PDB file of C-alpha atoms in Angstrom:
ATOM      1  CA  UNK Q 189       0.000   0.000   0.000  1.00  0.00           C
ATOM      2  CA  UNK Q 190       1.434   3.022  -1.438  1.00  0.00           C
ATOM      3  CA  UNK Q 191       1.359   5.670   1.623  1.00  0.00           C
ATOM      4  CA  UNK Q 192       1.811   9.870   1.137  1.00  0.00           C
ATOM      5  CA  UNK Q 193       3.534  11.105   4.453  1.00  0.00           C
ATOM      6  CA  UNK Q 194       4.108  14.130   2.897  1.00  0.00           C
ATOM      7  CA  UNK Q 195       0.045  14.775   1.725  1.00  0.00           C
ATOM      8  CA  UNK Q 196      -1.149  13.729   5.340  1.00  0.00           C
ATOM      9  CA  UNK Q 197       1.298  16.302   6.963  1.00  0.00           C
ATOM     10  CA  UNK Q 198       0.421  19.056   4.937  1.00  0.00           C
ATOM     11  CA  UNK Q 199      -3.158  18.033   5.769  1.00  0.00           C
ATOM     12  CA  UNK Q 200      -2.686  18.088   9.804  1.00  0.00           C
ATOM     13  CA  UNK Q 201      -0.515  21.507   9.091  1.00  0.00           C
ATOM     14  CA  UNK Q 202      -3.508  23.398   7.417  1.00  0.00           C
ATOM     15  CA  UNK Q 203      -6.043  22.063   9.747  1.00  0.00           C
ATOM     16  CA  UNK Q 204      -3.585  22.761  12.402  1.00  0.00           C
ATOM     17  CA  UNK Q 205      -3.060  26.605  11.110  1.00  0.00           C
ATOM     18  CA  UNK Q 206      -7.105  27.364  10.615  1.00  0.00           C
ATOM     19  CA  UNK Q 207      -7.508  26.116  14.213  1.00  0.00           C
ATOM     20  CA  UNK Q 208      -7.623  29.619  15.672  1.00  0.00           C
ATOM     21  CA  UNK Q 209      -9.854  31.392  12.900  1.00  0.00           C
ATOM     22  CA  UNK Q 210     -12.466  28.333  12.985  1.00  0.00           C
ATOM     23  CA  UNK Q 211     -12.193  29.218  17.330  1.00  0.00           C
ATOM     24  CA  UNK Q 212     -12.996  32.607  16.510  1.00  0.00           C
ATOM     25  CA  UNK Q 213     -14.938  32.323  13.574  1.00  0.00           C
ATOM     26  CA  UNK Q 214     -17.732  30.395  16.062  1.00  0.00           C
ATOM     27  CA  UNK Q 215     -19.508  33.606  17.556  1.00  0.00           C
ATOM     28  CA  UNK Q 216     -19.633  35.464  14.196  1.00  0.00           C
ATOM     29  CA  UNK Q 217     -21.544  32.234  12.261  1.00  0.00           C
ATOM     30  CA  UNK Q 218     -23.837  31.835  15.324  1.00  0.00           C
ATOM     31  CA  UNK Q 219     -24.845  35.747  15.365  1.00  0.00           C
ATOM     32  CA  UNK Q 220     -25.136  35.493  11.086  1.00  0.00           C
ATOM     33  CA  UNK Q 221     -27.499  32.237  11.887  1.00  0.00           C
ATOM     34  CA  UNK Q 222     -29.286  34.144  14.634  1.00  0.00           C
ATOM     35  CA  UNK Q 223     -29.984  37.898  12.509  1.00  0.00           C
ATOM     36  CA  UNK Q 224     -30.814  35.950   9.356  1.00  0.00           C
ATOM     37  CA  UNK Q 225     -33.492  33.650  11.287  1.00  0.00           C
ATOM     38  CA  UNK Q 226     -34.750  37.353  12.709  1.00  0.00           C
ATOM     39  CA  UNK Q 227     -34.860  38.215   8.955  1.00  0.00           C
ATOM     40  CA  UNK Q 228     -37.380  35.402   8.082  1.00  0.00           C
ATOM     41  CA  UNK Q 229     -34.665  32.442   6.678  1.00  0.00           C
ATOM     42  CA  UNK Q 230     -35.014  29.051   7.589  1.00  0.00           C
ATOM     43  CA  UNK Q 231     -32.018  27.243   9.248  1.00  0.00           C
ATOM     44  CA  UNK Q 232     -32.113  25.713   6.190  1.00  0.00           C
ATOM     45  CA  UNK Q 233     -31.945  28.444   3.914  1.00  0.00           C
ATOM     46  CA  UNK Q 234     -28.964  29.346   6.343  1.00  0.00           C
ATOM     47  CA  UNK Q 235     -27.179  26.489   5.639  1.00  0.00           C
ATOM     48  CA  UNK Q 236     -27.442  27.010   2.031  1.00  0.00           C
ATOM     49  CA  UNK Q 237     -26.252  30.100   2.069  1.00  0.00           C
ATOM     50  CA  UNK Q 238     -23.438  29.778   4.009  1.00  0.00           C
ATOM     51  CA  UNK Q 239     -22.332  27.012   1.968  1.00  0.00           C
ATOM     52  CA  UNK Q 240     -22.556  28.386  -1.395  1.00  0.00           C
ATOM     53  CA  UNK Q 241     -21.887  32.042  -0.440  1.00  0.00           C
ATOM     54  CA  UNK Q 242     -18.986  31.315   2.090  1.00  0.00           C
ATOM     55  CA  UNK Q 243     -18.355  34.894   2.776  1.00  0.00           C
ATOM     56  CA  UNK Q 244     -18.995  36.273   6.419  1.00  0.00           C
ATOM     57  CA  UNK Q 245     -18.891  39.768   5.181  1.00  0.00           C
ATOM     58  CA  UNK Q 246     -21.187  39.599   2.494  1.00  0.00           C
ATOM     59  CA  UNK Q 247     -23.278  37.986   3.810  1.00  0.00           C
ATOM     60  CA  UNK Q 248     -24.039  40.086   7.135  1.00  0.00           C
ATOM     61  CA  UNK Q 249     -24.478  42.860   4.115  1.00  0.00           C
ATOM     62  CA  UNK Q 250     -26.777  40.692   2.466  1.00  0.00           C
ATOM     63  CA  UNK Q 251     -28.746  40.109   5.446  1.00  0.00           C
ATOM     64  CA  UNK Q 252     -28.548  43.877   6.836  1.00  0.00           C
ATOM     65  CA  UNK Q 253     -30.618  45.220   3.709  1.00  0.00           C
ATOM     66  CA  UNK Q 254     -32.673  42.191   3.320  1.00  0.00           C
ATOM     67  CA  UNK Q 255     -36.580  42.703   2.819  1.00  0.00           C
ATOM     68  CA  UNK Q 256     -39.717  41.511   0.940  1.00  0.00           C
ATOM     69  CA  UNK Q 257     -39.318  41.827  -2.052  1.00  0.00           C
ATOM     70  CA  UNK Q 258     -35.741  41.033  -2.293  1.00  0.00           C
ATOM     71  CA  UNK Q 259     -33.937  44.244  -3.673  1.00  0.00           C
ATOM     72  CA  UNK Q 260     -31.236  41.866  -5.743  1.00  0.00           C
ATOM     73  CA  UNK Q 261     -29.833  44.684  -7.533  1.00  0.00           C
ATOM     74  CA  UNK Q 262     -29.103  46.587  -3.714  1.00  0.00           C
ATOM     75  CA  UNK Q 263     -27.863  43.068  -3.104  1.00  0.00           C
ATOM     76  CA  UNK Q 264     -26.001  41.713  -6.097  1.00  0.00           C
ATOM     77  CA  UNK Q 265     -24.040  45.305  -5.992  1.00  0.00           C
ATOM     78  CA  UNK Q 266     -23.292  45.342  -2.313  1.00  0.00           C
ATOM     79  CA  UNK Q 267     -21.827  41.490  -2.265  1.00  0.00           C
ATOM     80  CA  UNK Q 268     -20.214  42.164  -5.187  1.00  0.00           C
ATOM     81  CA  UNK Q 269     -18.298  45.266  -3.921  1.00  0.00           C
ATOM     82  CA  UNK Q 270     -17.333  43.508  -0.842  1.00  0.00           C
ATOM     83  CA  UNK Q 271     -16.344  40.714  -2.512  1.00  0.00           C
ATOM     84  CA  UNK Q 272     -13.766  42.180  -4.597  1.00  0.00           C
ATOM     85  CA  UNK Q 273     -11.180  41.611  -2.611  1.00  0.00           C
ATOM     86  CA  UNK Q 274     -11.268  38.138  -3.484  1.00  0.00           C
ATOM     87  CA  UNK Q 275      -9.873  38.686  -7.069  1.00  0.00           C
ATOM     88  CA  UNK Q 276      -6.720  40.797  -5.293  1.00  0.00           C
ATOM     89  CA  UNK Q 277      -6.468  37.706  -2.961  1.00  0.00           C
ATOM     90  CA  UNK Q 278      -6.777  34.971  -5.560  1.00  0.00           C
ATOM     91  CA  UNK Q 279      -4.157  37.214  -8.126  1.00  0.00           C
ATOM     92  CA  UNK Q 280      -1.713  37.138  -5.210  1.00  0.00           C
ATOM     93  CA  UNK Q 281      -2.220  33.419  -3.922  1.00  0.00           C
ATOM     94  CA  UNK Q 282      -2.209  31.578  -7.276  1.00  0.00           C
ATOM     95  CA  UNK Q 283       1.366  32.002  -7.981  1.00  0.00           C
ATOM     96  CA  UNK Q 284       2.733  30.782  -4.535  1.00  0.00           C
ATOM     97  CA  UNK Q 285       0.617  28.080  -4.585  1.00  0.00           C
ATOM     98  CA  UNK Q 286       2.247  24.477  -6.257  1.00  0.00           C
ATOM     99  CA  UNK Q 287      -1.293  23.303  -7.315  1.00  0.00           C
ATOM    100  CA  UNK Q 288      -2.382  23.615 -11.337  1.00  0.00           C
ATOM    101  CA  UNK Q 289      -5.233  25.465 -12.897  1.00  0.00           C
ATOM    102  CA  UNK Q 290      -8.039  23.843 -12.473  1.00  0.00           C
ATOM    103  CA  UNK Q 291      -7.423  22.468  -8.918  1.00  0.00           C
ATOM    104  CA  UNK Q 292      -7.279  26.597  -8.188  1.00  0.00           C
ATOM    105  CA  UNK Q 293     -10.480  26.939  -9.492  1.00  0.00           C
ATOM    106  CA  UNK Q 294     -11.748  23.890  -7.219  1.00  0.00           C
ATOM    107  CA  UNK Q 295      -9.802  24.954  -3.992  1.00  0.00           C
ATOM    108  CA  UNK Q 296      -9.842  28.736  -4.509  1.00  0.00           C
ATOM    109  CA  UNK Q 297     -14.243  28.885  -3.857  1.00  0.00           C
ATOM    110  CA  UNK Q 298     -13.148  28.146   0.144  1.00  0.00           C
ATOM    111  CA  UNK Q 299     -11.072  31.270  -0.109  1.00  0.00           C
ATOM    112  CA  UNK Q 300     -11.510  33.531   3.086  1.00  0.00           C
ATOM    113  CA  UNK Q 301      -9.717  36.053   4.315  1.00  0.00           C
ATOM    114  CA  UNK Q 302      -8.266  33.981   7.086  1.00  0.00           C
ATOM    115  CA  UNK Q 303      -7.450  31.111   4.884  1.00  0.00           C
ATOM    116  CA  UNK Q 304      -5.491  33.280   2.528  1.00  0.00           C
ATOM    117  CA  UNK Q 305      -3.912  35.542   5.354  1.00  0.00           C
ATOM    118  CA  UNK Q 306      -2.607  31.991   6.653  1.00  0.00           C
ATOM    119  CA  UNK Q 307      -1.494  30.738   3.140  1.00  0.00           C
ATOM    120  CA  UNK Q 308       0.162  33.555   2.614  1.00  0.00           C
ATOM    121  CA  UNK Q 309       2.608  33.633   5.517  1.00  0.00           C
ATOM    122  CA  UNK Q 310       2.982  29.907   4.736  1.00  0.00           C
ATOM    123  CA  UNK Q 311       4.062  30.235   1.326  1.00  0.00           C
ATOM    124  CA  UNK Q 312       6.900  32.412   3.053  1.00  0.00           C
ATOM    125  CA  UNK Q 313       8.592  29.130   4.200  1.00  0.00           C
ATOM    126  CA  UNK Q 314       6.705  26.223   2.344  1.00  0.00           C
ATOM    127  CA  UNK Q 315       5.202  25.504  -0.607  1.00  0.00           C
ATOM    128  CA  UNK Q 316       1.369  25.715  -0.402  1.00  0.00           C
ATOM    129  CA  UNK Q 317      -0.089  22.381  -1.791  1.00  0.00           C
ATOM    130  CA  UNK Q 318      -3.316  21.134  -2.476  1.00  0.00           C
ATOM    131  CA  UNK Q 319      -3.440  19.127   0.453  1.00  0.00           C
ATOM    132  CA  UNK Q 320      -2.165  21.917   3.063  1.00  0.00           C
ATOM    133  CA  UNK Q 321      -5.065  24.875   0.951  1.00  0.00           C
ATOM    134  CA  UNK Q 322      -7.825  21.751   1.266  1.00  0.00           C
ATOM    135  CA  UNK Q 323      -6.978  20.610   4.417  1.00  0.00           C
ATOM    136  CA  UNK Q 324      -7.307  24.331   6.127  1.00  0.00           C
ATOM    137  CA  UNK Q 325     -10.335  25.647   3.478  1.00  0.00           C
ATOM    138  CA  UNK Q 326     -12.325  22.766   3.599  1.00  0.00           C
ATOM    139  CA  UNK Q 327     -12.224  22.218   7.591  1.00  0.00           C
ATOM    140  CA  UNK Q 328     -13.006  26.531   7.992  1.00  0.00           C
ATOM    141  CA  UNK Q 329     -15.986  25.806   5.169  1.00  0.00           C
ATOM    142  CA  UNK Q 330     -17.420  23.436   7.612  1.00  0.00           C
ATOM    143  CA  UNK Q 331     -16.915  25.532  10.913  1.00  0.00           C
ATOM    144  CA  UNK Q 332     -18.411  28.553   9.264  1.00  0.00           C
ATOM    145  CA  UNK Q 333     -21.548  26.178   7.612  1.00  0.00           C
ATOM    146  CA  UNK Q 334     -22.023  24.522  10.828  1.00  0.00           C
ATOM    147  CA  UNK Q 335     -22.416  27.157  13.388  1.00  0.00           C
ATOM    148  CA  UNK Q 336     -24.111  29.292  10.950  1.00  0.00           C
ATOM    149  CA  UNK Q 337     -27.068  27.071  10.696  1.00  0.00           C
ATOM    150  CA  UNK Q 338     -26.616  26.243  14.667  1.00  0.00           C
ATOM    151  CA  UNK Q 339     -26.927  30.139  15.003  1.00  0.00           C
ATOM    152  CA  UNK Q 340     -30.721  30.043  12.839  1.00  0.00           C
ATOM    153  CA  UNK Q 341     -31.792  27.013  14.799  1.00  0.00           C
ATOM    154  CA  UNK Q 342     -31.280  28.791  18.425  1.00  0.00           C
ATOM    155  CA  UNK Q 343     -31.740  32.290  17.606  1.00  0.00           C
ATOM    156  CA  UNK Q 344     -32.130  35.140  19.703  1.00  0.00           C
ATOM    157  CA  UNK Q 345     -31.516  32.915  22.824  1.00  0.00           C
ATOM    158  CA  UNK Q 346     -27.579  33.907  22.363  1.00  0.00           C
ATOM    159  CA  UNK Q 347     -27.598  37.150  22.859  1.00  0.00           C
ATOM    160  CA  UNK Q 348     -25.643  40.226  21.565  1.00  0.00           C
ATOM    161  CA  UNK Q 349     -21.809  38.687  20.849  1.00  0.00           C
ATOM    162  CA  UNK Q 350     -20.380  42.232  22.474  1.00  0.00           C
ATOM    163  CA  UNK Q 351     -21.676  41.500  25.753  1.00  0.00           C
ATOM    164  CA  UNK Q 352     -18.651  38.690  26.563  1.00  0.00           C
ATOM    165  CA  UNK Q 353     -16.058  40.445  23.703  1.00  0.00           C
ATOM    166  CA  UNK Q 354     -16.845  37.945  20.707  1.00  0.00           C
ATOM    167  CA  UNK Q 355     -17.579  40.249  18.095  1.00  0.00           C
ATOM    168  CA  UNK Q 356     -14.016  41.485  18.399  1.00  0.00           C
ATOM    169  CA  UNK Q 357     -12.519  37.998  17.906  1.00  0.00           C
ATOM    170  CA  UNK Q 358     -11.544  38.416  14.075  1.00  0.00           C
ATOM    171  CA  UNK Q 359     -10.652  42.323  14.505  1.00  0.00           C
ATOM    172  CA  UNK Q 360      -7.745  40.455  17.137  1.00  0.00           C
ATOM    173  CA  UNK Q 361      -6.703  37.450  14.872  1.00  0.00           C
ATOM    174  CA  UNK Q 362      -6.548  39.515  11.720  1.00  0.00           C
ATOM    175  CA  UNK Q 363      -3.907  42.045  13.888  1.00  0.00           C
ATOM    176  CA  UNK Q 364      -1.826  38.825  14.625  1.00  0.00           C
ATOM    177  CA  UNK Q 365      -2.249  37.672  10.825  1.00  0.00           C
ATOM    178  CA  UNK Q 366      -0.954  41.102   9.803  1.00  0.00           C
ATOM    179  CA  UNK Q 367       1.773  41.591  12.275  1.00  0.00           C
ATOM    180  CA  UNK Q 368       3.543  38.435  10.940  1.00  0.00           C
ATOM    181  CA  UNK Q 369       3.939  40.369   7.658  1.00  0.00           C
ATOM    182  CA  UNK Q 370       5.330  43.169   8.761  1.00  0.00           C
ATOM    183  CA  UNK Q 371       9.577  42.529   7.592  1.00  0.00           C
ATOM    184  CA  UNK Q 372      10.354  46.284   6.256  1.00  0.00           C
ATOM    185  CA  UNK Q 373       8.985  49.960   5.536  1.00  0.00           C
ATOM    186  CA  UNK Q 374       7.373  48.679   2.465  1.00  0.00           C
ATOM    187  CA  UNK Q 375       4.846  46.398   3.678  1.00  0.00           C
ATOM    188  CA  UNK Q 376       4.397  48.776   7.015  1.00  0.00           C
ATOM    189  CA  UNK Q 377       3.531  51.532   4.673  1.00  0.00           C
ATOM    190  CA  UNK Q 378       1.269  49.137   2.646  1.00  0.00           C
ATOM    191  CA  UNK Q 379      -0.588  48.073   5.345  1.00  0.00           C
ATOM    192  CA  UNK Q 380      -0.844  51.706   6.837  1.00  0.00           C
ATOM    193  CA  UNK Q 381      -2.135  52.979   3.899  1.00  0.00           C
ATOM    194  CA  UNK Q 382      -4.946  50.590   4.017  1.00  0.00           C
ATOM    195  CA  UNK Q 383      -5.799  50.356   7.254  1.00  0.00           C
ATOM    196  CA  UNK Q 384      -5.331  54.268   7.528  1.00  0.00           C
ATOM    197  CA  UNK Q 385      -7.858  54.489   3.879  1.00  0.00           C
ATOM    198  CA  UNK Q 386     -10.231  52.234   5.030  1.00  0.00           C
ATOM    199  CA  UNK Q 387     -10.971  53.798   8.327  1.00  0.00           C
ATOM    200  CA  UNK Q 388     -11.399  57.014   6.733  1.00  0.00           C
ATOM    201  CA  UNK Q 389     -13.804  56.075   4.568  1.00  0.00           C
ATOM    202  CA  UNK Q 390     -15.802  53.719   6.443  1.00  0.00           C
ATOM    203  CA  UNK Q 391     -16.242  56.756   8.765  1.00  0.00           C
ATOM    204  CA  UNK Q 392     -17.144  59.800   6.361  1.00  0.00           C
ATOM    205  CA  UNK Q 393     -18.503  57.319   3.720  1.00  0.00           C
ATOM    206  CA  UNK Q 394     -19.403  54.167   4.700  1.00  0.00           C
ATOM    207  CA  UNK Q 395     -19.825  50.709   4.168  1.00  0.00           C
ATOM    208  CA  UNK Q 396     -19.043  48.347   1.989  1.00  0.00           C
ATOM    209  CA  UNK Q 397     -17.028  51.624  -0.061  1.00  0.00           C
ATOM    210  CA  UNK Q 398     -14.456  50.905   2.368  1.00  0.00           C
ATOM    211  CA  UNK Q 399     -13.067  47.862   1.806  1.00  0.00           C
ATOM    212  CA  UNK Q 400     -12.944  48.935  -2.167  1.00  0.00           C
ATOM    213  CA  UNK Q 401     -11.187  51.941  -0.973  1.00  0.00           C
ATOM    214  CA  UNK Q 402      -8.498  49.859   1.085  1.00  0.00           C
ATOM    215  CA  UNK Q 403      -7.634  47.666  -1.159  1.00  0.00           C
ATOM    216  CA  UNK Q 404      -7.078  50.486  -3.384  1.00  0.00           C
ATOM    217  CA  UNK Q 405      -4.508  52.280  -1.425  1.00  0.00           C
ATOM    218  CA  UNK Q 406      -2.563  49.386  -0.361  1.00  0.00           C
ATOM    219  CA  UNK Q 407      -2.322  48.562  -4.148  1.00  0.00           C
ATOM    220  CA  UNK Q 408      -0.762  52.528  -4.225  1.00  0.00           C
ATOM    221  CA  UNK Q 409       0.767  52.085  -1.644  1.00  0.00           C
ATOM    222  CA  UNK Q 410       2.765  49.041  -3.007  1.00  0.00           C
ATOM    223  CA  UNK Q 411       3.628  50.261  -6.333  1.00  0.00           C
ATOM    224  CA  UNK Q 412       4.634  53.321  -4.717  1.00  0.00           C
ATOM    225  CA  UNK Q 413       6.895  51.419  -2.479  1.00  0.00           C
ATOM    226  CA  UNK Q 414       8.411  48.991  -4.804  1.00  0.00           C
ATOM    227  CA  UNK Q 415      12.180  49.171  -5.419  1.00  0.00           C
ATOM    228  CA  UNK Q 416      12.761  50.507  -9.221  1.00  0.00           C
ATOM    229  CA  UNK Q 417      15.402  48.959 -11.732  1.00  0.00           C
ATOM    230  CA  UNK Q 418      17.636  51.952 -13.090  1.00  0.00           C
ATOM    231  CA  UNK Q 419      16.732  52.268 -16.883  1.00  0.00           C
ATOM    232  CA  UNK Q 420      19.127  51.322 -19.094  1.00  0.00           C
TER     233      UNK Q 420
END
C-alpha cells in the first residue's frame, strides 16, 4: 500500500493553522445564523447560504438590507463590492501556490480572508499544496456552515456577541495575521495605507465603499513602495 507522508502532513498543518480562525470564527456564524433567522430564513436556507456564499462579510451585508421583495440589484451590488477583494487575494495566492489550474479553481471557492492571510505567511517558508489549501479551506468551510445554521436554529436565545467580547474575535486574529507580515517599511507603509484608507472612509462614507477603498490604497501604496530597476 502506497502511503503519502508528505500529503497527510500538509493536511494536519492546514487544519492545524485554521484552528484559531475556525475558534474565533464560532460567535460570528452563530450571530449570522441568529440575525438571518430574525430576517425570516429558515435554518435551512442558512445552511445554504453559508455554503454556497462562504463569505462572512457579504453575507451580514446581504442580510442587513434584506426585505420583501428582495432588492437583488441593492444586493447583487453590495456582495459584489465587498467581494472584490477576493480577485486581489486569488491574483496574489495563485502564484505561490504548487497546485495547477483547475485544482485553483476547485480549492480557490473556500477562499476567506483567514485562509489566505494563513497561506500567505505559509508560502513564506513552504510551498502551499493542495493538500495543506484543502486541508485548512475545507475544515473553515465546515466551521463557518455549521455554526451558521446552529446560530438560525437557536436564535435570539444567544444574545448580543459584544456582551462577553466575541464580536471582536476576528478584529484580534486579523492584527496577529498582519503583524507576521510586517519585515520592512514597504509592507508597514502598505498596510498603513490601508488600514489608515479604510478607516477614513468607512467613517465619512461608509460601508461596503471601504473595503474597495483599502484595497485600493494598499495597491498605491505598493507600487509606490516597490524598489525601481535603473533604466538602461
Amino acid at each position: 500500500m502506497t502511503r503519502h507522508p508528505h500529503l497527510w502532513s500538509d493536511i494536519r498543518d492546514g487544519i492545524r493553522d485554521v484552528a484559531a480562525p475556525g475558534i474565533a470564527a464560532i460567535p460570528i456564524g452563530l450571530l449570522f445564523g441568529a440575525v438571518a433567522a430574525g430576517k425570516g430564513l429558515s435554518a435551512a436556507e442558512v445552511t445554504l447560504m453559508s455554503a454556497l456564499v462562504f463569505a462572512g462579510g457579504a453575507q451580514f451585508a446581504a442580510i442587513e438590507i434584506w426585505s420583501t421583495p428582495v432588492p437583488v440589484a441593492a444586493l447583487a451590488f453590495s456582495t459584489l463590492l465587498i467581494n472584490l477583494r477576493h480577485v486581489l487575494m486569488s491574483a496574489s495566492l495563485a502564484r505561490k501556490v504548487a497546485f495547477g489550474r483547475g485544482a485553483r479553481l476547485l480549492g480557490f471557492a473556500v477562499m476567506a480572508d483567514e485562509n489566505w492571510a494563513l497561506a500567505e505567511r505559509r508560502a513564506l517558508r513552504a510551498p502551499v499544496s493542495f493538500a495543506y489549501w484543502g486541508g485548512m479551506g475545507l475544515v473553515f468551510w465546515l466551521n463557518w456552515v455549521f455554526w451558521s445554521a446552529l446560530g438560525a436554529v437557536i436564535g435570539a436565545a444567544m444574545g448580543p456577541p459584544e456582551r462577553f467580547g466575541a464580536d471582536f474575535a476576528f478584529t484580534a486574529l486579523f492584527i496577529g495575521l498582519i503583524a507576521t507580515f510586517v519585515t520592512g517599511r514597504g509592507t508597514l507603509l502598505v498596510i498603513a495605507a490601508s488600514g489608515i484608507t479604510a478607516a477614513l472612509v468607512h467613517r465619512f462614507i461608509g460601508a461596503p465603499w471601504h473595503v474597495a477603498a483599502g484595497a485600493i490604497a494598499g495597491i498605491a501604496a505598493a507600487y509606490l513602495a516597490a524598489p525601481r530597476e535603473d533604466a538602461p
